[in-house]
PDB file of C-alpha atoms and ligand atoms in Angstrom:
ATOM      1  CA  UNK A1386      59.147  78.862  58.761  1.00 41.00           C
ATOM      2  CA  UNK A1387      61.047  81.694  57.678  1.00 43.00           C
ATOM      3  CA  UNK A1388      62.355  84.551  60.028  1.00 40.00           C
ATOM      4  CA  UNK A1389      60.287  87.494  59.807  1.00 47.00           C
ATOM      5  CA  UNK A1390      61.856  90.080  62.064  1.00 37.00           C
ATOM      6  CA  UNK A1391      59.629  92.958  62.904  1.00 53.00           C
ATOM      7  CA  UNK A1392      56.517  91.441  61.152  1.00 88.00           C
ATOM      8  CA  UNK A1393      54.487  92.640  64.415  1.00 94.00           C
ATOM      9  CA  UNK A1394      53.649  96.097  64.308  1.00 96.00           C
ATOM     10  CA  UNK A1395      51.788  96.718  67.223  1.00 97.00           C
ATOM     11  CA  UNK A1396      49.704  95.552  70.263  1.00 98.00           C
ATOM     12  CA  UNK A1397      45.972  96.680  71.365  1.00 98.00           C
ATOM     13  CA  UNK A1398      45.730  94.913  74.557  1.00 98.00           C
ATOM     14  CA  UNK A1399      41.601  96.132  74.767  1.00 98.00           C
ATOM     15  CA  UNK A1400      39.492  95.531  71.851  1.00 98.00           C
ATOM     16  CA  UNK A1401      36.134  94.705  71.835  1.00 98.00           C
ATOM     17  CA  UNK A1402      36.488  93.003  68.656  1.00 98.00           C
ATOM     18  CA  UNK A1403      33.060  91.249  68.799  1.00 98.00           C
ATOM     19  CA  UNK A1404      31.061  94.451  69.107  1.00 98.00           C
ATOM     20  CA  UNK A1405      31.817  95.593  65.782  1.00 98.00           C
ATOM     21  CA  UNK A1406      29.155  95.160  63.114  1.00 97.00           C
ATOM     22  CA  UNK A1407      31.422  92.514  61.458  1.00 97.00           C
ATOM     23  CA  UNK A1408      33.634  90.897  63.943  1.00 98.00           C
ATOM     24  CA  UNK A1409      34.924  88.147  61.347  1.00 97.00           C
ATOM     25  CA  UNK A1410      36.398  91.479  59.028  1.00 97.00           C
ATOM     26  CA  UNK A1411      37.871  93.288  62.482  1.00 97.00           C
ATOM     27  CA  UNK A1412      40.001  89.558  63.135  1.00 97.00           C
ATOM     28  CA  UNK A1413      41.275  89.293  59.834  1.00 96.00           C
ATOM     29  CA  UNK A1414      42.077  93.095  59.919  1.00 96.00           C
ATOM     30  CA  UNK A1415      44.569  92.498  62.511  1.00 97.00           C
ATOM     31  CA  UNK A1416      46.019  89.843  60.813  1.00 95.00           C
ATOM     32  CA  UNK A1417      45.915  92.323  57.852  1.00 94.00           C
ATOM     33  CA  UNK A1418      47.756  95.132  59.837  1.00 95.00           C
ATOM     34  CA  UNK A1419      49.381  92.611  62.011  1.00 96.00           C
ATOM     35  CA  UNK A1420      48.335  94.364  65.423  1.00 97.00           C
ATOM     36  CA  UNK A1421      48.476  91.577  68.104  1.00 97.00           C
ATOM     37  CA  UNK A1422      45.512  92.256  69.723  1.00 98.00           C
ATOM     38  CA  UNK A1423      43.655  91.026  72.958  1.00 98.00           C
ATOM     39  CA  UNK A1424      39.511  90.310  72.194  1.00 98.00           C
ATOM     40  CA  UNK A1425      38.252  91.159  75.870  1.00 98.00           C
ATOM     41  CA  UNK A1426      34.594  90.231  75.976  1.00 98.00           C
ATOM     42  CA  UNK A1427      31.725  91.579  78.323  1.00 98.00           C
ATOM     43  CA  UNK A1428      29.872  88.465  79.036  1.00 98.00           C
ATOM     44  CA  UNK A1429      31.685  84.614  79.425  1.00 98.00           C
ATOM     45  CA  UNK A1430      29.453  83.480  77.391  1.00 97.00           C
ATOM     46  CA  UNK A1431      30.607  85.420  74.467  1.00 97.00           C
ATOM     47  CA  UNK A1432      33.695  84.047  74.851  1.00 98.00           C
ATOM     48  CA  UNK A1433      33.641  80.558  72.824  1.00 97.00           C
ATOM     49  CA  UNK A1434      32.455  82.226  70.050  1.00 98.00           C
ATOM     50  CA  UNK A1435      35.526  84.366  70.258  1.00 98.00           C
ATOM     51  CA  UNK A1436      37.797  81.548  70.016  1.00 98.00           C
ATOM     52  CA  UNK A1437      36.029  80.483  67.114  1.00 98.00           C
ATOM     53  CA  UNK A1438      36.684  83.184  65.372  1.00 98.00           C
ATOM     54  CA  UNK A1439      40.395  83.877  66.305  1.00 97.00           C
ATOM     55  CA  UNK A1440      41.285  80.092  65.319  1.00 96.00           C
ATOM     56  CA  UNK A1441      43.783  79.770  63.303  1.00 92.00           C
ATOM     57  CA  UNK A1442      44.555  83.802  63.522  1.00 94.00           C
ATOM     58  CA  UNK A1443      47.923  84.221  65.343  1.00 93.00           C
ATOM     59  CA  UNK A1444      47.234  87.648  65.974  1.00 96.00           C
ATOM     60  CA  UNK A1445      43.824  88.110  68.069  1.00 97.00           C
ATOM     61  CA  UNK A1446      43.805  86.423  71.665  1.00 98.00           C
ATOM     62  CA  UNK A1447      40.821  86.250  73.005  1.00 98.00           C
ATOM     63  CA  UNK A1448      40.271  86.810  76.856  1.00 98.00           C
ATOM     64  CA  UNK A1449      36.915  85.959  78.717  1.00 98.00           C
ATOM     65  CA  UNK A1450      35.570  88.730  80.871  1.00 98.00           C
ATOM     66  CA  UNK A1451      32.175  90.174  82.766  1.00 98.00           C
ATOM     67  CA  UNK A1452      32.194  93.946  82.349  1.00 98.00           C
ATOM     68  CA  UNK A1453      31.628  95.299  85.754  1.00 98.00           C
ATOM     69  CA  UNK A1454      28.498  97.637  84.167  1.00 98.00           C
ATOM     70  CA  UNK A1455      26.701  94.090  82.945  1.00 98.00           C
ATOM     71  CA  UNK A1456      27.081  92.718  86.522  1.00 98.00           C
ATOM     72  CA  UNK A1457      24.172  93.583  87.906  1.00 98.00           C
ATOM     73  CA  UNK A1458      22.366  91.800  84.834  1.00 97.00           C
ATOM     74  CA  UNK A1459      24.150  88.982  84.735  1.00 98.00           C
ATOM     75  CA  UNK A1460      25.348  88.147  88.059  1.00 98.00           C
ATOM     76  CA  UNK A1461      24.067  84.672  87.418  1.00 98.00           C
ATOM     77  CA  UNK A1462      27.206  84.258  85.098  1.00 98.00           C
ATOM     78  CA  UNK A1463      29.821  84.010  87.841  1.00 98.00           C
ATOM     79  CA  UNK A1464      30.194  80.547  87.542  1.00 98.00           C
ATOM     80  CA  UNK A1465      30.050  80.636  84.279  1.00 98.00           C
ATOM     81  CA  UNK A1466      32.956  82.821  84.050  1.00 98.00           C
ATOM     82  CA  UNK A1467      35.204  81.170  87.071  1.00 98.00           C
ATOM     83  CA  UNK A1468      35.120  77.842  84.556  1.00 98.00           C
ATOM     84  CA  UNK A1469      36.279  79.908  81.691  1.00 98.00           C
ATOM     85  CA  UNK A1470      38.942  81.028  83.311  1.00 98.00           C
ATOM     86  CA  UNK A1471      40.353  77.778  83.993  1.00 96.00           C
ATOM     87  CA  UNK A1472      40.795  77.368  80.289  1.00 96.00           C
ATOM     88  CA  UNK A1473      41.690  80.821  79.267  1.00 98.00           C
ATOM     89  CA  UNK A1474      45.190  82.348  80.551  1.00 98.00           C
ATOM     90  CA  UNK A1475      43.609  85.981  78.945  1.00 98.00           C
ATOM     91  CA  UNK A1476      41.302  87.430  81.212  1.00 98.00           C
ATOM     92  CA  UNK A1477      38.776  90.888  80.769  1.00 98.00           C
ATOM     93  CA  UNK A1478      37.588  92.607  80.546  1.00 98.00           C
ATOM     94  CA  UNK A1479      37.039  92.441  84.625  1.00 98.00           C
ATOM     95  CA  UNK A1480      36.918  95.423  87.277  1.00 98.00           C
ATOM     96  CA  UNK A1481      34.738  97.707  88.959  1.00 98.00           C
ATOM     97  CA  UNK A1482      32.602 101.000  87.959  1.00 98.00           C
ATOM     98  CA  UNK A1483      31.774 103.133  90.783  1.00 98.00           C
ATOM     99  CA  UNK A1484      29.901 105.544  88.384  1.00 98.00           C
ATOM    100  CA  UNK A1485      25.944 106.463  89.611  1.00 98.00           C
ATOM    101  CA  UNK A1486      24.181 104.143  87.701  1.00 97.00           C
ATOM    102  CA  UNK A1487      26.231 101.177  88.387  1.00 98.00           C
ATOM    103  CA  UNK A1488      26.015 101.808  91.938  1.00 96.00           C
ATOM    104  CA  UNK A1489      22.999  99.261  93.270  1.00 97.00           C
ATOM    105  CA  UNK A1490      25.483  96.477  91.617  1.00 98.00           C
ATOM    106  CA  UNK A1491      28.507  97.881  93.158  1.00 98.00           C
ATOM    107  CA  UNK A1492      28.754  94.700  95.956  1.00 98.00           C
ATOM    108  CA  UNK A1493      28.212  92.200  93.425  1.00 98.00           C
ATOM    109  CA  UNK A1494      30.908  93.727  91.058  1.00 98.00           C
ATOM    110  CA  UNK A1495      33.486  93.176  93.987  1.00 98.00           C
ATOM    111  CA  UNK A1496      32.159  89.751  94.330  1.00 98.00           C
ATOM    112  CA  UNK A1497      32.497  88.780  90.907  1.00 98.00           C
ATOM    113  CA  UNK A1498      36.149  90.763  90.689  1.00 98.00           C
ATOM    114  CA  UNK A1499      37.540  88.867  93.659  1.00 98.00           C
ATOM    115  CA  UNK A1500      36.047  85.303  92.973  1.00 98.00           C
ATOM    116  CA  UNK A1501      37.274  86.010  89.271  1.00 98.00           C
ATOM    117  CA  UNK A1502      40.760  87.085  90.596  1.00 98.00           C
ATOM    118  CA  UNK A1503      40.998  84.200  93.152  1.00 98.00           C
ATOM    119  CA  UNK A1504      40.631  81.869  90.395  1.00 98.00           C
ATOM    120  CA  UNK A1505      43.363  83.071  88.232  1.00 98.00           C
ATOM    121  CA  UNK A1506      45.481  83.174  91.513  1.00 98.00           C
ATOM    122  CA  UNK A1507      45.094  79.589  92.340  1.00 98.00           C
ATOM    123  CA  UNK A1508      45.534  78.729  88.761  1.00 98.00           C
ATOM    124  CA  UNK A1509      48.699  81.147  88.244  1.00 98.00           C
ATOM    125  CA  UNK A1510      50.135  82.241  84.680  1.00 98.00           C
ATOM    126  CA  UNK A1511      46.664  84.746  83.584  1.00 98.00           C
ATOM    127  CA  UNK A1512      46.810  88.474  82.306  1.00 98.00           C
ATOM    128  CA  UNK A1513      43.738  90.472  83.414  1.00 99.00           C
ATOM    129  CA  UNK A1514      42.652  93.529  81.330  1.00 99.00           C
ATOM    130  CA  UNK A1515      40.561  95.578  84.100  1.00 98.00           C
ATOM    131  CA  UNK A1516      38.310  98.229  84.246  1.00 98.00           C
ATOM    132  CA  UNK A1517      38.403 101.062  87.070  1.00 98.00           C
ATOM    133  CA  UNK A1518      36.421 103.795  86.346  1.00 98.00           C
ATOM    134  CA  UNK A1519      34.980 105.816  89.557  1.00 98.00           C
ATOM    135  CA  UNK A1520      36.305 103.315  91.388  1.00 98.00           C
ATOM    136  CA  UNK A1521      40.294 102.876  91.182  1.00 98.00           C
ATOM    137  CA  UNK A1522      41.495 102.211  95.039  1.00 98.00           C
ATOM    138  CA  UNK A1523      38.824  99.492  95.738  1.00 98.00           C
ATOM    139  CA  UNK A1524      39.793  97.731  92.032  1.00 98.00           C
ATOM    140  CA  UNK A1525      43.602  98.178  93.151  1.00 98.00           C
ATOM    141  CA  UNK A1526      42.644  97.272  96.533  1.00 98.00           C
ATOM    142  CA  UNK A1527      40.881  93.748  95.620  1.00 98.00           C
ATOM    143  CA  UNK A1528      43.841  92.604  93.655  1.00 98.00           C
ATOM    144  CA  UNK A1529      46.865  92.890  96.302  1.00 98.00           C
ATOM    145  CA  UNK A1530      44.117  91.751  98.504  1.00 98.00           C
ATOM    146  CA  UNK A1531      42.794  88.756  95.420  1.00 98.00           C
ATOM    147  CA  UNK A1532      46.144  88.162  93.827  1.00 98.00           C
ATOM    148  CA  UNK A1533      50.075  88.382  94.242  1.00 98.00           C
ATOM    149  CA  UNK A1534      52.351  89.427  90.993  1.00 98.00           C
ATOM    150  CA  UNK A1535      53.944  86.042  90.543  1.00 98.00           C
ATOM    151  CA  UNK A1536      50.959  84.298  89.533  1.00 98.00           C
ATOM    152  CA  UNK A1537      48.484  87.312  88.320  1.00 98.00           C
ATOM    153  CA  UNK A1538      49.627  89.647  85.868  1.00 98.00           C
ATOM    154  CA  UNK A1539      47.345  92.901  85.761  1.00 98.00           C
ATOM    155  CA  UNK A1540      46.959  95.669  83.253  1.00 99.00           C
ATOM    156  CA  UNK A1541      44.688  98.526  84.464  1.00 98.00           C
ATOM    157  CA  UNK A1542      42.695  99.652  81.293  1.00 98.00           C
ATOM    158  CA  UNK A1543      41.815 103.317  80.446  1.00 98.00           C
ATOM    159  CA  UNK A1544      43.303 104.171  84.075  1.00 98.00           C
ATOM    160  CA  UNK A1545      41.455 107.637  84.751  1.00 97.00           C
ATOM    161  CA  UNK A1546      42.516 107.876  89.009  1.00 97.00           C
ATOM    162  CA  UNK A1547      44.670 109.350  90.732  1.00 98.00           C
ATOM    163  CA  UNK A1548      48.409 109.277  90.142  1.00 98.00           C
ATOM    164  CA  UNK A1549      49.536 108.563  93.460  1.00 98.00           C
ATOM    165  CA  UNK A1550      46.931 105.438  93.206  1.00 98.00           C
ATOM    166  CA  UNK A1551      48.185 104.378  89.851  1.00 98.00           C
ATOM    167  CA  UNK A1552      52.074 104.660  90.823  1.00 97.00           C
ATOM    168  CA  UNK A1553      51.645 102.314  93.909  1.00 96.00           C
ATOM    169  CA  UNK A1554      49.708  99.720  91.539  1.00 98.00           C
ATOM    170  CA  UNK A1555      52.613 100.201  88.848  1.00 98.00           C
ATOM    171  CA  UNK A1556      55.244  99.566  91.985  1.00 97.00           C
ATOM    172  CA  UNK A1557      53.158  96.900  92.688  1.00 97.00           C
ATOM    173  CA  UNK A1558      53.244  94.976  89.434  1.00 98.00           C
ATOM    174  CA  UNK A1559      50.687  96.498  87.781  1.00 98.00           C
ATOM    175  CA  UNK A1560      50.714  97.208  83.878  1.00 98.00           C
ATOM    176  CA  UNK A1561      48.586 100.462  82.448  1.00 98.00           C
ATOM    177  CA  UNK A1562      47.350 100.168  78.546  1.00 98.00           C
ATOM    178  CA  UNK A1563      46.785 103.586  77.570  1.00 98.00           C
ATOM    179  CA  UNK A1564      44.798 105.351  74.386  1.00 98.00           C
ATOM    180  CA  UNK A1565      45.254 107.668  71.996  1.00 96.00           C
ATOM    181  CA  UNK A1566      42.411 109.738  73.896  1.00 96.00           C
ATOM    182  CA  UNK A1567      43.904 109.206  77.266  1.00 97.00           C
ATOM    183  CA  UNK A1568      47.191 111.345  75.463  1.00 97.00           C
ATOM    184  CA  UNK A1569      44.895 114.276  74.191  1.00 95.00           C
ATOM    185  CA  UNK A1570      43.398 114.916  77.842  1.00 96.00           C
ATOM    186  CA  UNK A1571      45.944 116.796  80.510  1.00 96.00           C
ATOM    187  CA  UNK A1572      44.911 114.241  82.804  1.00 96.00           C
ATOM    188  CA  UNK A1573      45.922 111.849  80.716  1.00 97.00           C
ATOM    189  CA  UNK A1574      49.611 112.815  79.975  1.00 97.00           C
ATOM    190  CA  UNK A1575      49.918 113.540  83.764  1.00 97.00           C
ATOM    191  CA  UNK A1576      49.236 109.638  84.468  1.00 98.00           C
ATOM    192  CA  UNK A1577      51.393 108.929  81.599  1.00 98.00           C
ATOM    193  CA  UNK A1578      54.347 110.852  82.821  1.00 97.00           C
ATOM    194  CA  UNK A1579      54.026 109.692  86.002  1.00 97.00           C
ATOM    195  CA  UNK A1580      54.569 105.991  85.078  1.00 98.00           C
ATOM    196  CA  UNK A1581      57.629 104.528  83.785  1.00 97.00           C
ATOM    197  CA  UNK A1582      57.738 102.997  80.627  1.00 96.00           C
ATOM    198  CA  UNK A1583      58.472  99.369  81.355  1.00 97.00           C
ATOM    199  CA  UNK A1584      54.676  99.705  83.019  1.00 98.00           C
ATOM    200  CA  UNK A1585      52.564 100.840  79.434  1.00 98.00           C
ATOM    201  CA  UNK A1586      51.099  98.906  76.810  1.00 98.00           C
ATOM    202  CA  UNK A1587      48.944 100.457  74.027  1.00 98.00           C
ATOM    203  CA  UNK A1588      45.261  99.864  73.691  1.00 98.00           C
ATOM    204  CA  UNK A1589      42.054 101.309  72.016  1.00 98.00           C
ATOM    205  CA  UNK A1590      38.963  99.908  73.682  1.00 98.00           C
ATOM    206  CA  UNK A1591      37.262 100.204  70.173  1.00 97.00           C
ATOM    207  CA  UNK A1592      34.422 100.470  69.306  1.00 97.00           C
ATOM    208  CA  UNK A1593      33.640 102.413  72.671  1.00 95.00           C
ATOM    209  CA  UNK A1594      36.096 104.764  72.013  1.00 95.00           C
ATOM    210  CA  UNK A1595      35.892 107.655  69.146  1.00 93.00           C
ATOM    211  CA  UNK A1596      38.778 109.011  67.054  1.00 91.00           C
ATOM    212  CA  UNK A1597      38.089 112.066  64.731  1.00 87.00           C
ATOM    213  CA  UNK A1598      34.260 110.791  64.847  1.00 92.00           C
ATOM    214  CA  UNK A1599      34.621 107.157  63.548  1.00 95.00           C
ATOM    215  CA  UNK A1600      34.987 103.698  66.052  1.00 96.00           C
ATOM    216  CA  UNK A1601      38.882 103.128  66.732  1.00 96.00           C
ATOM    217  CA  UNK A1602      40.092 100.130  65.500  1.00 97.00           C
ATOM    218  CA  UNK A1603      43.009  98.223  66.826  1.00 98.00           C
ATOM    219  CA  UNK A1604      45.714  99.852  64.356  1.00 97.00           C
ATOM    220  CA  UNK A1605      45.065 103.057  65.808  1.00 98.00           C
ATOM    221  CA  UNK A1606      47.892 102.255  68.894  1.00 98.00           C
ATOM    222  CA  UNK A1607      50.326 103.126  66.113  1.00 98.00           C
ATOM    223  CA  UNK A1608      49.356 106.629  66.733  1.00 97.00           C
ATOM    224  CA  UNK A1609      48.965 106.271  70.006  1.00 98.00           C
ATOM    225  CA  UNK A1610      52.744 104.712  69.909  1.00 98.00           C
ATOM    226  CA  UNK A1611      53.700 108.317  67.875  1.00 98.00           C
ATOM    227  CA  UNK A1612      51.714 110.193  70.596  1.00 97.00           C
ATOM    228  CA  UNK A1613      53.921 108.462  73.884  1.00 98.00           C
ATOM    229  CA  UNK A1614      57.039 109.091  71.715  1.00 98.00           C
ATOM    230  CA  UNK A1615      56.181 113.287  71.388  1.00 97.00           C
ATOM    231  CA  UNK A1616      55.267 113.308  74.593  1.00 97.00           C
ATOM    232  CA  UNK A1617      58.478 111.547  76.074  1.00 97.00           C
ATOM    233  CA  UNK A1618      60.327 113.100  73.693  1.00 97.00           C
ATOM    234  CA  UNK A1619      61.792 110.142  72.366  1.00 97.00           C
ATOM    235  CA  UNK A1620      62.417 108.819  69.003  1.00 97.00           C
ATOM    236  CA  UNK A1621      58.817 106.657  67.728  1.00 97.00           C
ATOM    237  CA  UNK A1622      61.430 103.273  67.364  1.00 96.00           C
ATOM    238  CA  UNK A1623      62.852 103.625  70.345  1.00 97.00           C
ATOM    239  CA  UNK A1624      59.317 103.767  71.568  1.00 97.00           C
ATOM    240  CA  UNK A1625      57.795 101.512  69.401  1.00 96.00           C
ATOM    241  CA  UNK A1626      60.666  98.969  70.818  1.00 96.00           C
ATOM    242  CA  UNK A1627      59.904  99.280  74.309  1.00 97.00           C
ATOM    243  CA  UNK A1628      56.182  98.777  74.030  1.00 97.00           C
ATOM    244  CA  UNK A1629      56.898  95.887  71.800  1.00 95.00           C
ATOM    245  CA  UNK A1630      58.705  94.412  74.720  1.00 95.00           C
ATOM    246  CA  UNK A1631      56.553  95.162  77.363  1.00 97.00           C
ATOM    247  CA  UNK A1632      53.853  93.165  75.224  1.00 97.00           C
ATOM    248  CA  UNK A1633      55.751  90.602  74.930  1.00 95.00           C
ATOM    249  CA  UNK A1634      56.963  90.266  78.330  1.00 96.00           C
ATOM    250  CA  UNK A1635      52.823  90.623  79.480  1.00 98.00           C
ATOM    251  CA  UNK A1636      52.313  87.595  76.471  1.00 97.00           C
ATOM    252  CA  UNK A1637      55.027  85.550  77.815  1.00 96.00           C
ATOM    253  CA  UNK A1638      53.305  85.092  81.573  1.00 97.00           C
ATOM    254  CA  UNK A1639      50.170  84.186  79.831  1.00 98.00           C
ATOM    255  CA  UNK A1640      51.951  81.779  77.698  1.00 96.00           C
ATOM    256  CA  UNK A1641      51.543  82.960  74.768  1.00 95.00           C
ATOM    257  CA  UNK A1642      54.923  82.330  72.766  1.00 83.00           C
ATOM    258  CA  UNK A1643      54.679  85.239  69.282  1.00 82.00           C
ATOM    259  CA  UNK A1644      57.693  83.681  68.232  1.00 72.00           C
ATOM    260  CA  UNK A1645      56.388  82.736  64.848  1.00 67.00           C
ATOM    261  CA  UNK A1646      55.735  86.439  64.553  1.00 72.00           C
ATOM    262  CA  UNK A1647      58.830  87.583  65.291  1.00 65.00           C
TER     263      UNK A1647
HETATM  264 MN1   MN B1040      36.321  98.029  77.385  1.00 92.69          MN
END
């Protein structure tokens, strides 16, 4: 294998990658673009066919997950999901949403996040990607209480609470993967320049999220990377370096060695 230094250029640590209208395409686009890229799913049983489609692609991971809005739906999953997690080391996407309608499932959300979390604890070595929307001190809440940093690695997704919240998550251990939208709103870049930059990783939570009116796809974090580099006022290498090794840092307690992509 020859060296290949700097082949990797850049990480989406939130993709829905099987919600696309051709999943197969989106995989081999990363490969393409060579954005490492984390496949959360919504359901566990989505998951298999995720790793079927990833094989042999050293650039999508896929992690197994029960979206906190599908909950109340599938509650009957849990189990489903707590094996799953004792194969996969990538976990999401997880978490809680405290919005209106997700409400009536709000105490079986916290009983699927903390079984889920217990699970990874006891088996050590897993990378969560969660969700927190409406609901940001309970989700940061149930993982000190759920999990402790040596064995559970966890990266708050789309983080939209408060700062104060977020800061004693980040001092806690916590990672944040942030958006290209999360930079364009005030709120946003207040979060962002709150937290220090050993603490971000880049996502896009595609094909939820809209860019100039089309689905965001996984190379879009090397705007986002441009973005955080204007807005620390840093140089987009220097930047592009540090989320690099952030990524691989958050890859490394999962196990996953990118070596041969180095
Ligand atoms: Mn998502």
């Amino acid at each position: 294998m020859t060296s290949n230094v700097g082949a990797i250029r850049g990480f989406d640590f939130h993709c829905h990658l099987d919600l696309y209208p051709d999943p197969p395409a989106l995989i081999e686009g990363c490969r393409m673009e060579r954005i490492v890229t984390l496949a959360v799913t919504t359901t566990p049983k989505a998951w298999r066919q995720n790793v079927k489609w990833a094989a042999g692609n050293p650039f999508v991971h896929p992690a197994v997950g029960l979206h906190p809005e599908l909950v109340g739906e599938r509650f009957s999953e849990l189990p489903l999901l707590e094996a799953h997690i004792a194969e996969s080391r990538l976990i999401g996407e997880l978490g809680l949403d405290g919005s209106p309608q997700h409400r009536n499932s709000f105490a079986q959300q916290k009983e699927v996040l903390s079984r889920a979390l217990s699970v990874a604890q006891s088996m050590g070595g897993r990378v969560v990607s969660l969700h927190s929307r409406r609901a940001e001190e309970e989700t940061i809440e149930i993982i000190q209480k759920c999990t402790t940093r040596e064995r559970v690695l966890c990266v708050l997704h789309w983080y939209s609470g408060s700062v104060k919240a977020a800061q004693r998550a980040a001092e806690g251990g916590c990672y944040f993967s942030i958006n290209q939208r999360m930079l364009e709103s005030d709120r946003g870049r207040a979060l962002v320049n709150a937290l220090p930059d050993e603490r971000l990783l880049t996502e896009t939570d595609g094909p939820f999220n809209v860019i100039s009116d089309r689905k965001s796809v996984p190379s879009d974090v090397i705007s986002t990377m441009k973005r955080l580099a204007e807005l620390r006022k840093a140089l987009v290498p220097e930047i592009t370096q540090r989320m690099h090794a952030n990524a691989i840092r958050v890859l490394r307690f999962a196990g996953l060695d990118l070596d041969l992509l180095l």
